[in-house]
Amino acid sequence: MDGTPSPSSPAGLSAYVAVSQLLGLTLLAATGAWLGRYRGGVAWQNPLQFNAHPLCMVLGMVFLQGDALLVYRVFRNEARRSTKALHALLHGLALLIALVGLVAVFESHRAKGISNMYSLHSWCGMAAFVLYLLQWLLGCGFFLVPGTSFSLRGRYKPHHVFFGIALFAFSIATCLLGITEMLLFNIRDSYSHFVPEGVLANVLGLLLVAFGLVVGYVLTRDDWKRAPLAEEMALSMDFKTLTEGESPGGSQ
């Protein structure tokens, strides 16, 4: 509005974001290929209901969660409130898809008479989901609900950022546990002979790690952080003055 040009995307950022999306789409395709070619496909009726679990978890807890974390790096020149809303929406969609995956595995186990929540994978998976839900609720409460104290937001923000990245890494680790568990249940005797299903699942695991590393690298580059727009700085200072009666000169 003052004629100042919008800040351009930092050098290299677009390339890393593109690589992350290519890896993400490839790992989704690999998951679909594994389930379709070797596990009979995906359906909501047994005996294929279980296969909705790995598909939903890779889609929700890894791909969409990773993309939600990248929102503040990709949308650099849009209004911050719109960026916040998209960030929360993608996380909410990831949680919803993950919930479908949880229902699928519990119903499949119940129908087959298999016990639930006894393995390390199941413990980690439930912990990841519950903590992710809590992280989302707290984020919405602190950053989307109007009137939240400016200083309270500032104190919580480092925790929100840290646990966001930590939960993303935890989700990927849990998926790796799930892949290993699924292979040992289904091809225990032939896995060590480099059968095609085992190789494809191992490649899927490597794609999960690669996606996590690229997203993590983008998130931890300080010079790639989204800089506040001029109008956002003015609004933030006005908000701090209105809610706390302080001079707006302090840093966030």
Coordinates of N, CA and C in Angstrom, one line a residue:
M1 N 0.8 -1.2 0.0 CA 0.0 0.0 0.0 C 0.9 1.3 0.0
D2 N 2.1 1.2 0.5 CA 3.0 2.3 0.5 C 4.0 2.3 -0.6
G3 N 3.7 1.3 -1.5 CA 4.6 1.2 -2.7 C 5.8 0.4 -2.5
T4 N 6.0 -0.2 -1.3 CA 7.1 -1.0 -1.0 C 6.9 -2.4 -1.6
P5 N 7.8 -3.0 -2.3 CA 7.6 -4.3 -3.0 C 7.5 -5.4 -1.9
S6 N 6.7 -6.4 -2.2 CA 6.6 -7.5 -1.3 C 7.9 -8.3 -1.3
P7 N 8.3 -8.8 -0.1 CA 9.6 -9.5 0.0 C 9.5 -10.8 -0.9
S8 N 10.5 -11.1 -1.6 CA 10.5 -12.3 -2.5 C 10.9 -13.5 -1.7
S9 N 10.7 -14.7 -2.2 CA 11.0 -15.9 -1.6 C 12.5 -16.0 -1.5
P10 N 13.1 -16.4 -0.3 CA 14.5 -16.6 -0.2 C 15.1 -17.6 -1.2
A11 N 16.3 -17.4 -1.6 CA 17.0 -18.3 -2.6 C 17.0 -19.7 -2.0
G12 N 16.6 -20.6 -2.8 CA 16.6 -22.0 -2.5 C 15.4 -22.6 -1.8
L13 N 14.6 -21.7 -1.2 CA 13.4 -22.1 -0.5 C 12.4 -22.9 -1.4
S14 N 12.1 -22.3 -2.6 CA 11.1 -22.9 -3.5 C 11.6 -24.2 -4.0
A15 N 12.9 -24.4 -4.2 CA 13.4 -25.7 -4.6 C 13.2 -26.8 -3.5
Y16 N 13.5 -26.4 -2.3 CA 13.3 -27.4 -1.2 C 11.8 -27.7 -1.0
V17 N 11.0 -26.7 -1.1 CA 9.5 -27.0 -0.9 C 9.0 -27.9 -2.0
A18 N 9.5 -27.7 -3.3 CA 9.1 -28.5 -4.4 C 9.6 -29.9 -4.2
V19 N 10.8 -30.1 -3.7 CA 11.3 -31.5 -3.4 C 10.5 -32.1 -2.3
S20 N 10.1 -31.4 -1.3 CA 9.3 -32.0 -0.2 C 8.0 -32.5 -0.8
Q21 N 7.4 -31.7 -1.7 CA 6.1 -32.1 -2.2 C 6.2 -33.3 -3.2
L22 N 7.3 -33.3 -3.9 CA 7.6 -34.5 -4.8 C 7.8 -35.8 -3.9
L23 N 8.5 -35.6 -2.8 CA 8.7 -36.8 -1.9 C 7.4 -37.2 -1.3
G24 N 6.6 -36.2 -0.9 CA 5.4 -36.5 -0.2 C 4.4 -37.2 -1.1
L25 N 4.3 -36.8 -2.3 CA 3.4 -37.4 -3.3 C 3.9 -38.8 -3.7
T26 N 5.2 -39.0 -3.7 CA 5.8 -40.3 -4.0 C 5.6 -41.3 -2.9
L27 N 5.7 -40.8 -1.6 CA 5.5 -41.7 -0.5 C 4.0 -42.1 -0.4
L28 N 3.1 -41.2 -0.8 CA 1.7 -41.6 -0.9 C 1.4 -42.6 -2.0
A29 N 2.1 -42.4 -3.1 CA 1.9 -43.4 -4.2 C 2.5 -44.7 -3.8
A30 N 3.7 -44.7 -3.1 CA 4.3 -46.0 -2.7 C 3.4 -46.7 -1.7
T31 N 2.8 -45.9 -0.8 CA 1.9 -46.6 0.2 C 0.7 -47.2 -0.5
G32 N 0.1 -46.5 -1.5 CA -1.0 -47.1 -2.3 C -0.6 -48.3 -3.1
A33 N 0.6 -48.2 -3.7 CA 1.1 -49.4 -4.4 C 1.3 -50.6 -3.5
W34 N 1.9 -50.4 -2.4 CA 2.1 -51.5 -1.4 C 0.8 -52.1 -1.0
L35 N -0.1 -51.3 -0.6 CA -1.4 -51.8 -0.2 C -2.2 -52.4 -1.3
G36 N -2.1 -51.8 -2.5 CA -2.9 -52.3 -3.6 C -2.4 -53.6 -4.2
R37 N -1.0 -53.7 -4.4 CA -0.4 -54.8 -5.1 C -0.2 -56.0 -4.1
Y38 N 0.1 -55.8 -2.9 CA 0.5 -56.9 -2.0 C -0.5 -57.1 -0.9
R39 N -1.4 -56.2 -0.5 CA -2.3 -56.3 0.6 C -3.7 -56.4 0.2
G40 N -4.0 -56.4 -1.1 CA -5.4 -56.6 -1.5 C -6.2 -55.3 -1.7
G41 N -5.6 -54.1 -1.5 CA -6.3 -52.9 -1.7 C -6.9 -52.3 -0.4
V42 N -7.7 -51.3 -0.5 CA -8.3 -50.6 0.7 C -9.8 -50.6 0.5
A43 N -10.5 -51.0 1.6 CA -11.9 -51.0 1.6 C -12.3 -50.8 3.1
W44 N -13.6 -50.3 3.3 CA -14.0 -50.1 4.7 C -14.6 -51.4 5.3
Q45 N -14.8 -52.4 4.4 CA -15.3 -53.7 4.9 C -14.1 -54.7 5.2
N46 N -14.2 -55.5 6.2 CA -13.2 -56.5 6.4 C -13.2 -57.5 5.2
P47 N -12.0 -58.1 4.9 CA -10.8 -58.1 5.6 C -9.8 -56.9 5.2
L48 N -10.3 -56.0 4.4 CA -9.4 -55.0 3.9 C -9.5 -53.7 4.7
Q49 N -10.3 -53.6 5.7 CA -10.5 -52.4 6.5 C -9.2 -52.0 7.2
F50 N -8.4 -52.9 7.6 CA -7.2 -52.6 8.3 C -6.3 -51.7 7.4
N51 N -6.3 -52.0 6.1 CA -5.4 -51.3 5.2 C -5.7 -49.8 5.1
A52 N -6.9 -49.3 5.5 CA -7.1 -47.9 5.6 C -6.3 -47.2 6.7
H53 N -5.8 -48.0 7.6 CA -5.0 -47.5 8.7 C -3.7 -46.9 8.3
P54 N -2.8 -47.7 7.6 CA -1.6 -47.1 7.2 C -1.7 -46.0 6.1
L55 N -2.7 -46.1 5.3 CA -2.9 -45.1 4.3 C -3.3 -43.8 4.9
C56 N -4.3 -43.8 5.8 CA -4.7 -42.6 6.5 C -3.6 -42.0 7.4
M57 N -2.8 -42.8 8.0 CA -1.8 -42.3 8.9 C -0.7 -41.6 8.1
V58 N -0.3 -42.2 7.0 CA 0.7 -41.6 6.1 C 0.2 -40.3 5.5
L59 N -1.1 -40.3 5.1 CA -1.7 -39.1 4.5 C -1.8 -38.0 5.6
G60 N -2.4 -38.4 6.7 CA -2.7 -37.4 7.7 C -1.6 -37.0 8.6
M61 N -1.0 -38.0 9.3 CA 0.0 -37.7 10.3 C 1.4 -37.3 9.7
V62 N 1.6 -37.6 8.5 CA 2.9 -37.3 7.9 C 2.8 -36.2 6.8
F63 N 2.1 -36.5 5.7 CA 2.0 -35.6 4.5 C 1.3 -34.3 4.9
L64 N 0.1 -34.4 5.4 CA -0.7 -33.2 5.7 C -0.1 -32.4 6.9
Q65 N 0.4 -33.1 7.8 CA 1.0 -32.5 9.0 C 2.3 -31.7 8.5
G66 N 3.1 -32.3 7.7 CA 4.3 -31.7 7.1 C 3.9 -30.4 6.3
D67 N 2.9 -30.5 5.5 CA 2.5 -29.4 4.7 C 1.9 -28.3 5.6
A68 N 1.2 -28.6 6.6 CA 0.7 -27.6 7.6 C 1.9 -26.9 8.2
L69 N 3.0 -27.6 8.5 CA 4.1 -26.9 9.1 C 4.8 -26.0 8.1
L70 N 4.7 -26.3 6.8 CA 5.4 -25.5 5.8 C 4.6 -24.2 5.4
V71 N 3.4 -24.1 5.9 CA 2.5 -23.0 5.5 C 3.2 -21.6 5.7
Y72 N 3.8 -21.4 6.9 CA 4.4 -20.1 7.2 C 5.7 -19.9 6.3
R73 N 6.2 -20.9 5.7 CA 7.4 -20.7 4.8 C 6.9 -20.4 3.4
V74 N 5.8 -21.0 3.0 CA 5.3 -20.9 1.6 C 4.5 -19.6 1.4
F75 N 3.6 -19.3 2.3 CA 2.7 -18.2 2.1 C 3.3 -17.0 2.9
R76 N 4.2 -16.3 2.3 CA 5.0 -15.3 2.9 C 4.4 -13.9 2.8
N77 N 3.6 -13.7 1.8 CA 3.1 -12.3 1.5 C 1.6 -12.2 1.8
E78 N 1.0 -13.3 2.2 CA -0.5 -13.2 2.5 C -0.7 -12.7 3.9
A79 N -1.9 -12.3 4.2 CA -2.3 -11.8 5.5 C -2.0 -12.9 6.6
R80 N -1.5 -12.5 7.7 CA -1.1 -13.5 8.7 C -2.3 -14.3 9.2
R81 N -3.4 -13.6 9.4 CA -4.6 -14.3 9.9 C -5.1 -15.4 8.9
S82 N -5.0 -15.1 7.6 CA -5.3 -16.1 6.6 C -4.3 -17.3 6.7
T83 N -3.1 -17.0 6.9 CA -2.0 -18.1 7.0 C -2.3 -18.9 8.2
K84 N -2.6 -18.3 9.3 CA -2.9 -19.0 10.5 C -4.1 -19.9 10.3
A85 N -5.2 -19.4 9.6 CA -6.3 -20.2 9.4 C -6.0 -21.4 8.5
L86 N -5.2 -21.3 7.5 CA -4.8 -22.4 6.7 C -4.0 -23.4 7.4
H87 N -3.1 -22.9 8.3 CA -2.2 -23.8 9.1 C -3.1 -24.6 10.0
A88 N -4.1 -24.0 10.7 CA -5.0 -24.7 11.6 C -5.9 -25.7 10.8
L89 N -6.3 -25.3 9.6 CA -7.2 -26.1 8.8 C -6.5 -27.4 8.3
L90 N -5.3 -27.3 7.9 CA -4.6 -28.4 7.4 C -4.3 -29.4 8.6
H91 N -3.9 -28.8 9.7 CA -3.7 -29.7 10.9 C -5.0 -30.4 11.3
G92 N -6.1 -29.6 11.3 CA -7.4 -30.2 11.6 C -7.8 -31.3 10.6
L93 N -7.6 -31.1 9.3 CA -7.8 -32.2 8.3 C -7.0 -33.4 8.6
A94 N -5.7 -33.2 8.9 CA -4.8 -34.3 9.2 C -5.3 -35.1 10.4
L95 N -5.8 -34.4 11.4 CA -6.3 -35.1 12.6 C -7.6 -35.9 12.2
L96 N -8.4 -35.3 11.4 CA -9.7 -36.0 11.0 C -9.3 -37.3 10.2
I97 N -8.4 -37.2 9.3 CA -8.0 -38.4 8.5 C -7.3 -39.4 9.4
A98 N -6.5 -39.0 10.4 CA -5.9 -39.9 11.3 C -6.9 -40.6 12.2
L99 N -7.9 -39.9 12.6 CA -9.0 -40.5 13.4 C -9.7 -41.6 12.6
V100 N -9.9 -41.4 11.3 CA -10.5 -42.4 10.4 C -9.6 -43.7 10.4
G101 N -8.2 -43.4 10.4 CA -7.3 -44.5 10.4 C -7.3 -45.3 11.7
L102 N -7.5 -44.5 12.8 CA -7.6 -45.2 14.2 C -8.9 -46.1 14.2
V103 N -10.0 -45.5 13.8 CA -11.3 -46.3 13.8 C -11.1 -47.5 13.0
A104 N -10.4 -47.4 11.8 CA -10.3 -48.6 10.9 C -9.5 -49.7 11.6
V105 N -8.4 -49.4 12.3 CA -7.6 -50.4 12.9 C -8.3 -51.0 14.1
F106 N -9.0 -50.2 14.9 CA -9.8 -50.8 16.1 C -10.9 -51.7 15.6
E107 N -11.7 -51.2 14.6 CA -12.8 -52.1 14.1 C -12.3 -53.3 13.5
S108 N -11.2 -53.2 12.7 CA -10.6 -54.4 12.1 C -10.1 -55.4 13.1
H109 N -9.5 -55.0 14.1 CA -9.0 -55.9 15.2 C -10.2 -56.5 15.9
R110 N -11.2 -55.7 16.2 CA -12.4 -56.2 16.9 C -13.0 -57.3 16.1
A111 N -13.2 -57.1 14.8 CA -13.8 -58.1 13.9 C -13.0 -59.4 13.8
K112 N -11.7 -59.3 13.9 CA -10.8 -60.5 13.8 C -10.4 -61.1 15.1
G113 N -10.9 -60.5 16.2 CA -10.6 -61.0 17.5 C -9.1 -60.7 17.9
I114 N -8.5 -59.7 17.4 CA -7.1 -59.3 17.7 C -7.1 -58.3 18.8
S115 N -6.2 -58.4 19.8 CA -6.1 -57.5 20.9 C -5.6 -56.1 20.4
N116 N -5.9 -55.1 21.1 CA -5.5 -53.7 20.8 C -4.5 -53.2 21.8
M117 N -3.7 -52.2 21.4 CA -2.9 -51.4 22.3 C -1.9 -52.3 23.1
Y118 N -1.3 -53.3 22.5 CA -0.3 -54.1 23.2 C 1.1 -53.8 22.7
S119 N 1.3 -53.3 21.5 CA 2.6 -53.2 20.8 C 3.2 -51.8 21.1
L120 N 4.5 -51.7 20.9 CA 5.1 -50.3 21.0 C 4.6 -49.4 19.9
H121 N 4.3 -49.9 18.7 CA 3.8 -49.1 17.7 C 2.4 -48.5 18.1
S122 N 1.6 -49.3 18.7 CA 0.2 -48.8 19.1 C 0.3 -47.8 20.2
W123 N 1.2 -48.0 21.1 CA 1.4 -47.0 22.2 C 1.9 -45.7 21.7
C124 N 3.0 -45.8 20.8 CA 3.5 -44.5 20.2 C 2.5 -43.8 19.3
G125 N 1.7 -44.6 18.6 CA 0.7 -44.1 17.7 C -0.4 -43.3 18.5
M126 N -0.9 -44.0 19.5 CA -1.9 -43.3 20.3 C -1.4 -42.0 21.0
A127 N -0.2 -42.1 21.5 CA 0.5 -40.9 22.1 C 0.6 -39.8 21.1
A128 N 1.1 -40.2 19.9 CA 1.2 -39.2 18.8 C -0.1 -38.5 18.5
F129 N -1.1 -39.3 18.4 CA -2.4 -38.7 18.0 C -3.0 -37.8 19.1
V130 N -2.9 -38.3 20.4 CA -3.4 -37.5 21.5 C -2.6 -36.2 21.7
L131 N -1.3 -36.3 21.6 CA -0.5 -35.1 21.7 C -0.7 -34.1 20.6
Y132 N -0.9 -34.7 19.4 CA -1.2 -33.8 18.2 C -2.5 -33.1 18.4
L133 N -3.5 -33.8 18.8 CA -4.8 -33.1 19.1 C -4.7 -32.0 20.1
L134 N -3.9 -32.3 21.2 CA -3.7 -31.3 22.3 C -3.0 -30.1 21.7
Q135 N -1.9 -30.4 20.9 CA -1.2 -29.3 20.3 C -2.1 -28.4 19.4
W136 N -3.0 -29.0 18.6 CA -3.9 -28.3 17.8 C -4.9 -27.5 18.6
L137 N -5.4 -28.0 19.6 CA -6.4 -27.3 20.5 C -5.7 -26.1 21.1
L138 N -4.5 -26.3 21.7 CA -3.8 -25.2 22.3 C -3.4 -24.1 21.3
G139 N -3.0 -24.5 20.1 CA -2.7 -23.6 19.1 C -3.9 -22.7 18.7
C140 N -5.0 -23.4 18.5 CA -6.3 -22.6 18.2 C -6.6 -21.7 19.3
G141 N -6.5 -22.1 20.6 CA -6.8 -21.3 21.7 C -5.9 -20.1 21.9
F142 N -4.6 -20.3 21.7 CA -3.7 -19.2 21.8 C -3.6 -18.2 20.7
F143 N -3.8 -18.7 19.4 CA -3.5 -17.9 18.3 C -4.7 -17.6 17.4
L144 N -5.8 -18.2 17.5 CA -7.0 -17.9 16.7 C -8.1 -17.3 17.5
V145 N -8.2 -17.6 18.8 CA -9.2 -17.0 19.6 C -8.9 -15.5 19.9
P146 N -9.8 -14.6 19.5 CA -9.5 -13.2 19.7 C -9.4 -12.8 21.2
G147 N -8.5 -11.9 21.5 CA -8.4 -11.3 22.8 C -7.3 -12.0 23.7
T148 N -6.7 -13.1 23.2 CA -5.6 -13.7 24.0 C -4.5 -12.8 24.2
S149 N -4.0 -12.7 25.4 CA -2.9 -11.8 25.8 C -1.7 -11.9 24.8
F150 N -1.2 -10.8 24.4 CA 0.0 -10.7 23.5 C 1.2 -11.4 24.2
S151 N 1.4 -11.1 25.5 CA 2.6 -11.6 26.2 C 2.4 -13.1 26.4
L152 N 1.2 -13.6 26.6 CA 0.9 -15.0 26.8 C 1.2 -15.8 25.5
R153 N 0.8 -15.2 24.3 CA 1.1 -15.8 23.1 C 2.6 -15.9 22.8
G154 N 3.3 -14.8 23.2 CA 4.7 -14.8 23.0 C 5.4 -15.8 23.8
R155 N 4.9 -16.1 25.1 CA 5.6 -17.1 25.9 C 5.3 -18.5 25.4
Y156 N 4.1 -18.7 24.9 CA 3.7 -20.0 24.4 C 4.3 -20.4 23.1
K157 N 4.5 -19.4 22.2 CA 4.9 -19.6 20.8 C 6.2 -20.6 20.7
P158 N 7.3 -20.4 21.5 CA 8.4 -21.3 21.3 C 8.1 -22.7 21.6
H159 N 7.2 -22.9 22.6 CA 6.8 -24.3 22.9 C 5.9 -24.9 21.8
H160 N 5.1 -24.1 21.2 CA 4.2 -24.5 20.1 C 5.1 -24.9 18.9
V161 N 6.1 -24.1 18.6 CA 7.0 -24.4 17.5 C 7.8 -25.7 17.7
F162 N 8.4 -25.8 18.9 CA 9.2 -27.0 19.2 C 8.4 -28.2 19.2
F163 N 7.2 -28.2 19.8 CA 6.4 -29.5 19.9 C 5.8 -29.8 18.5
G164 N 5.6 -28.8 17.7 CA 5.1 -29.1 16.3 C 6.1 -29.9 15.6
I165 N 7.4 -29.5 15.6 CA 8.4 -30.2 14.9 C 8.7 -31.6 15.5
A166 N 8.6 -31.6 16.9 CA 8.9 -32.9 17.6 C 7.8 -33.9 17.3
L167 N 6.5 -33.4 17.2 CA 5.4 -34.4 17.0 C 5.5 -34.9 15.5
F168 N 5.9 -34.0 14.6 CA 6.1 -34.5 13.2 C 7.1 -35.6 13.1
A169 N 8.3 -35.4 13.8 CA 9.3 -36.4 13.8 C 8.8 -37.7 14.5
F170 N 8.1 -37.5 15.6 CA 7.5 -38.7 16.3 C 6.5 -39.4 15.5
S171 N 5.7 -38.7 14.7 CA 4.8 -39.4 13.8 C 5.5 -40.2 12.8
I172 N 6.6 -39.7 12.2 CA 7.3 -40.5 11.2 C 7.9 -41.7 11.8
A173 N 8.5 -41.5 13.0 CA 9.1 -42.7 13.7 C 8.1 -43.8 14.0
T174 N 6.9 -43.3 14.4 CA 5.8 -44.3 14.6 C 5.4 -45.0 13.4
C175 N 5.3 -44.3 12.2 CA 5.0 -45.0 11.0 C 6.1 -46.0 10.6
L176 N 7.3 -45.7 10.9 CA 8.4 -46.7 10.6 C 8.2 -47.9 11.5
L177 N 7.8 -47.7 12.7 CA 7.5 -48.9 13.6 C 6.4 -49.7 13.0
G178 N 5.4 -49.0 12.5 CA 4.2 -49.7 11.9 C 4.5 -50.5 10.7
I179 N 5.4 -49.9 9.8 CA 5.8 -50.6 8.6 C 6.5 -51.9 9.0
T180 N 7.4 -51.8 9.9 CA 8.2 -53.0 10.4 C 7.3 -54.1 11.0
E181 N 6.3 -53.6 11.8 CA 5.4 -54.5 12.5 C 4.5 -55.2 11.4
M182 N 4.0 -54.5 10.5 CA 3.2 -55.1 9.4 C 3.9 -56.1 8.6
L183 N 5.2 -55.8 8.3 CA 6.0 -56.7 7.5 C 6.2 -58.0 8.3
L184 N 6.5 -57.9 9.5 CA 6.8 -59.1 10.4 C 5.6 -59.9 10.6
F185 N 4.4 -59.3 10.6 CA 3.2 -60.0 10.7 C 2.8 -60.8 9.4
N186 N 3.1 -60.2 8.3 CA 2.6 -60.7 7.0 C 3.7 -61.5 6.2
I187 N 4.9 -61.2 6.3 CA 5.9 -61.9 5.5 C 7.2 -62.2 6.3
R188 N 6.9 -62.6 7.6 CA 8.0 -62.9 8.5 C 9.0 -63.9 7.9
D189 N 8.5 -64.9 7.3 CA 9.5 -66.0 6.8 C 10.2 -65.6 5.5
S190 N 9.7 -64.7 4.7 CA 10.3 -64.4 3.5 C 11.0 -63.0 3.4
Y191 N 10.8 -62.2 4.5 CA 11.3 -60.8 4.5 C 12.8 -60.8 4.3
S192 N 13.5 -61.7 4.9 CA 15.0 -61.7 4.8 C 15.5 -62.1 3.5
H193 N 14.6 -62.5 2.6 CA 15.0 -63.0 1.2 C 14.9 -61.9 0.2
F194 N 14.7 -60.6 0.6 CA 14.5 -59.5 -0.3 C 13.4 -59.7 -1.3
V195 N 12.2 -60.1 -0.7 CA 11.1 -60.3 -1.6 C 10.6 -58.9 -2.0
P196 N 9.9 -58.7 -3.1 CA 9.5 -57.4 -3.6 C 8.7 -56.6 -2.6
E197 N 7.8 -57.2 -1.9 CA 7.0 -56.5 -1.0 C 7.8 -55.9 0.1
G198 N 8.8 -56.6 0.6 CA 9.7 -56.1 1.6 C 10.5 -54.9 1.1
V199 N 11.0 -55.1 -0.1 CA 11.8 -54.0 -0.7 C 11.0 -52.7 -0.8
L200 N 9.8 -52.9 -1.4 CA 8.9 -51.7 -1.5 C 8.6 -51.0 -0.2
A201 N 8.3 -51.8 0.8 CA 8.0 -51.2 2.1 C 9.3 -50.5 2.7
N202 N 10.4 -51.1 2.5 CA 11.7 -50.5 2.9 C 11.9 -49.1 2.2
V203 N 11.6 -49.1 0.9 CA 11.7 -47.8 0.1 C 10.7 -46.8 0.7
L204 N 9.5 -47.3 1.0 CA 8.5 -46.4 1.7 C 9.1 -45.8 3.0
G205 N 9.7 -46.6 3.7 CA 10.3 -46.1 5.0 C 11.4 -45.0 4.7
L206 N 12.2 -45.3 3.7 CA 13.2 -44.3 3.3 C 12.6 -43.0 2.8
L207 N 11.5 -43.1 2.1 CA 10.8 -41.9 1.6 C 10.2 -41.1 2.8
L208 N 9.7 -41.8 3.8 CA 9.2 -41.1 5.0 C 10.3 -40.3 5.7
V209 N 11.5 -40.9 5.8 CA 12.6 -40.3 6.4 C 13.1 -39.1 5.6
A210 N 13.2 -39.3 4.3 CA 13.6 -38.2 3.4 C 12.6 -37.0 3.4
F211 N 11.3 -37.3 3.4 CA 10.3 -36.2 3.5 C 10.5 -35.5 4.8
G212 N 10.7 -36.2 5.9 CA 10.9 -35.6 7.2 C 12.1 -34.7 7.3
L213 N 13.2 -35.2 6.7 CA 14.4 -34.4 6.7 C 14.3 -33.1 5.9
V214 N 13.7 -33.2 4.7 CA 13.6 -32.0 3.9 C 12.7 -31.0 4.6
V215 N 11.5 -31.4 5.1 CA 10.6 -30.5 5.8 C 11.3 -29.9 7.0
G216 N 12.0 -30.8 7.8 CA 12.7 -30.3 8.9 C 13.8 -29.3 8.6
Y217 N 14.5 -29.5 7.5 CA 15.5 -28.5 7.1 C 14.9 -27.1 6.7
V218 N 13.8 -27.2 6.0 CA 13.1 -25.9 5.7 C 12.7 -25.2 6.9
L219 N 12.1 -25.9 7.9 CA 11.6 -25.3 9.1 C 12.7 -24.7 10.0
T220 N 13.9 -25.3 10.0 CA 14.9 -24.9 10.9 C 15.9 -23.9 10.3
R221 N 15.7 -23.5 9.1 CA 16.5 -22.4 8.5 C 16.0 -21.1 8.9
D222 N 16.8 -20.4 9.8 CA 16.3 -19.1 10.4 C 16.1 -18.1 9.3
D223 N 16.9 -18.1 8.3 CA 16.8 -17.1 7.2 C 15.6 -17.3 6.3
W224 N 14.9 -18.5 6.5 CA 13.7 -18.8 5.7 C 12.5 -18.5 6.4
K225 N 12.6 -18.0 7.7 CA 11.4 -17.8 8.4 C 10.6 -16.6 7.8
R226 N 9.3 -16.7 7.9 CA 8.4 -15.6 7.4 C 8.6 -14.4 8.2
A227 N 9.0 -13.3 7.5 CA 9.1 -12.0 8.1 C 7.7 -11.3 8.2
P228 N 7.4 -10.7 9.4 CA 6.1 -10.0 9.5 C 6.0 -8.9 8.4
L229 N 4.8 -8.7 7.8 CA 4.6 -7.6 6.9 C 4.4 -6.3 7.7
A230 N 4.6 -5.2 7.0 CA 4.6 -3.9 7.7 C 3.3 -3.7 8.5
E231 N 2.1 -4.0 7.8 CA 0.8 -3.8 8.4 C 0.6 -4.7 9.6
E232 N 1.2 -5.9 9.6 CA 1.1 -6.9 10.7 C 1.9 -6.3 11.9
M233 N 3.0 -5.7 11.7 CA 3.8 -5.1 12.8 C 3.0 -4.0 13.5
A234 N 2.3 -3.2 12.7 CA 1.5 -2.1 13.2 C 0.3 -2.7 14.0
L235 N -0.3 -3.7 13.5 CA -1.5 -4.3 14.2 C -1.0 -5.0 15.5
S236 N 0.2 -5.6 15.4 CA 0.7 -6.3 16.6 C 0.9 -5.3 17.7
M237 N 1.5 -4.2 17.4 CA 1.8 -3.2 18.4 C 0.5 -2.6 18.9
D238 N -0.5 -2.3 18.1 CA -1.7 -1.8 18.6 C -2.4 -2.8 19.5
F239 N -2.4 -4.1 19.1 CA -3.0 -5.2 19.9 C -2.3 -5.3 21.3
K240 N -1.0 -5.2 21.3 CA -0.3 -5.2 22.6 C -0.7 -4.0 23.5
T241 N -0.8 -2.9 22.9 CA -1.2 -1.7 23.7 C -2.6 -1.8 24.2
L242 N -3.5 -2.3 23.4 CA -4.9 -2.4 23.8 C -5.1 -3.5 24.9
T243 N -4.4 -4.6 24.8 CA -4.7 -5.7 25.7 C -3.9 -5.6 27.0
E244 N -2.7 -4.9 26.9 CA -1.9 -4.9 28.1 C -1.5 -3.5 28.6
G245 N -1.8 -2.5 27.8 CA -1.5 -1.2 28.2 C -0.1 -0.9 28.2
E246 N 0.8 -1.6 27.4 CA 2.2 -1.5 27.4 C 2.6 -0.7 26.2
S247 N 3.8 -0.1 26.3 CA 4.4 0.5 25.1 C 4.7 -0.6 24.1
P248 N 4.3 -0.4 22.8 CA 4.5 -1.4 21.8 C 5.9 -1.6 21.3
G249 N 6.9 -1.0 22.0 CA 8.2 -1.0 21.4 C 8.9 -2.3 21.7
G250 N 8.4 -3.2 22.6 CA 9.2 -4.4 22.9 C 9.1 -5.4 21.7
S251 N 10.1 -6.3 21.7 CA 10.1 -7.3 20.6 C 9.2 -8.5 21.0
Q252 N 8.8 -9.2 19.9 CA 8.0 -10.4 20.1 C 8.7 -11.6 20.6

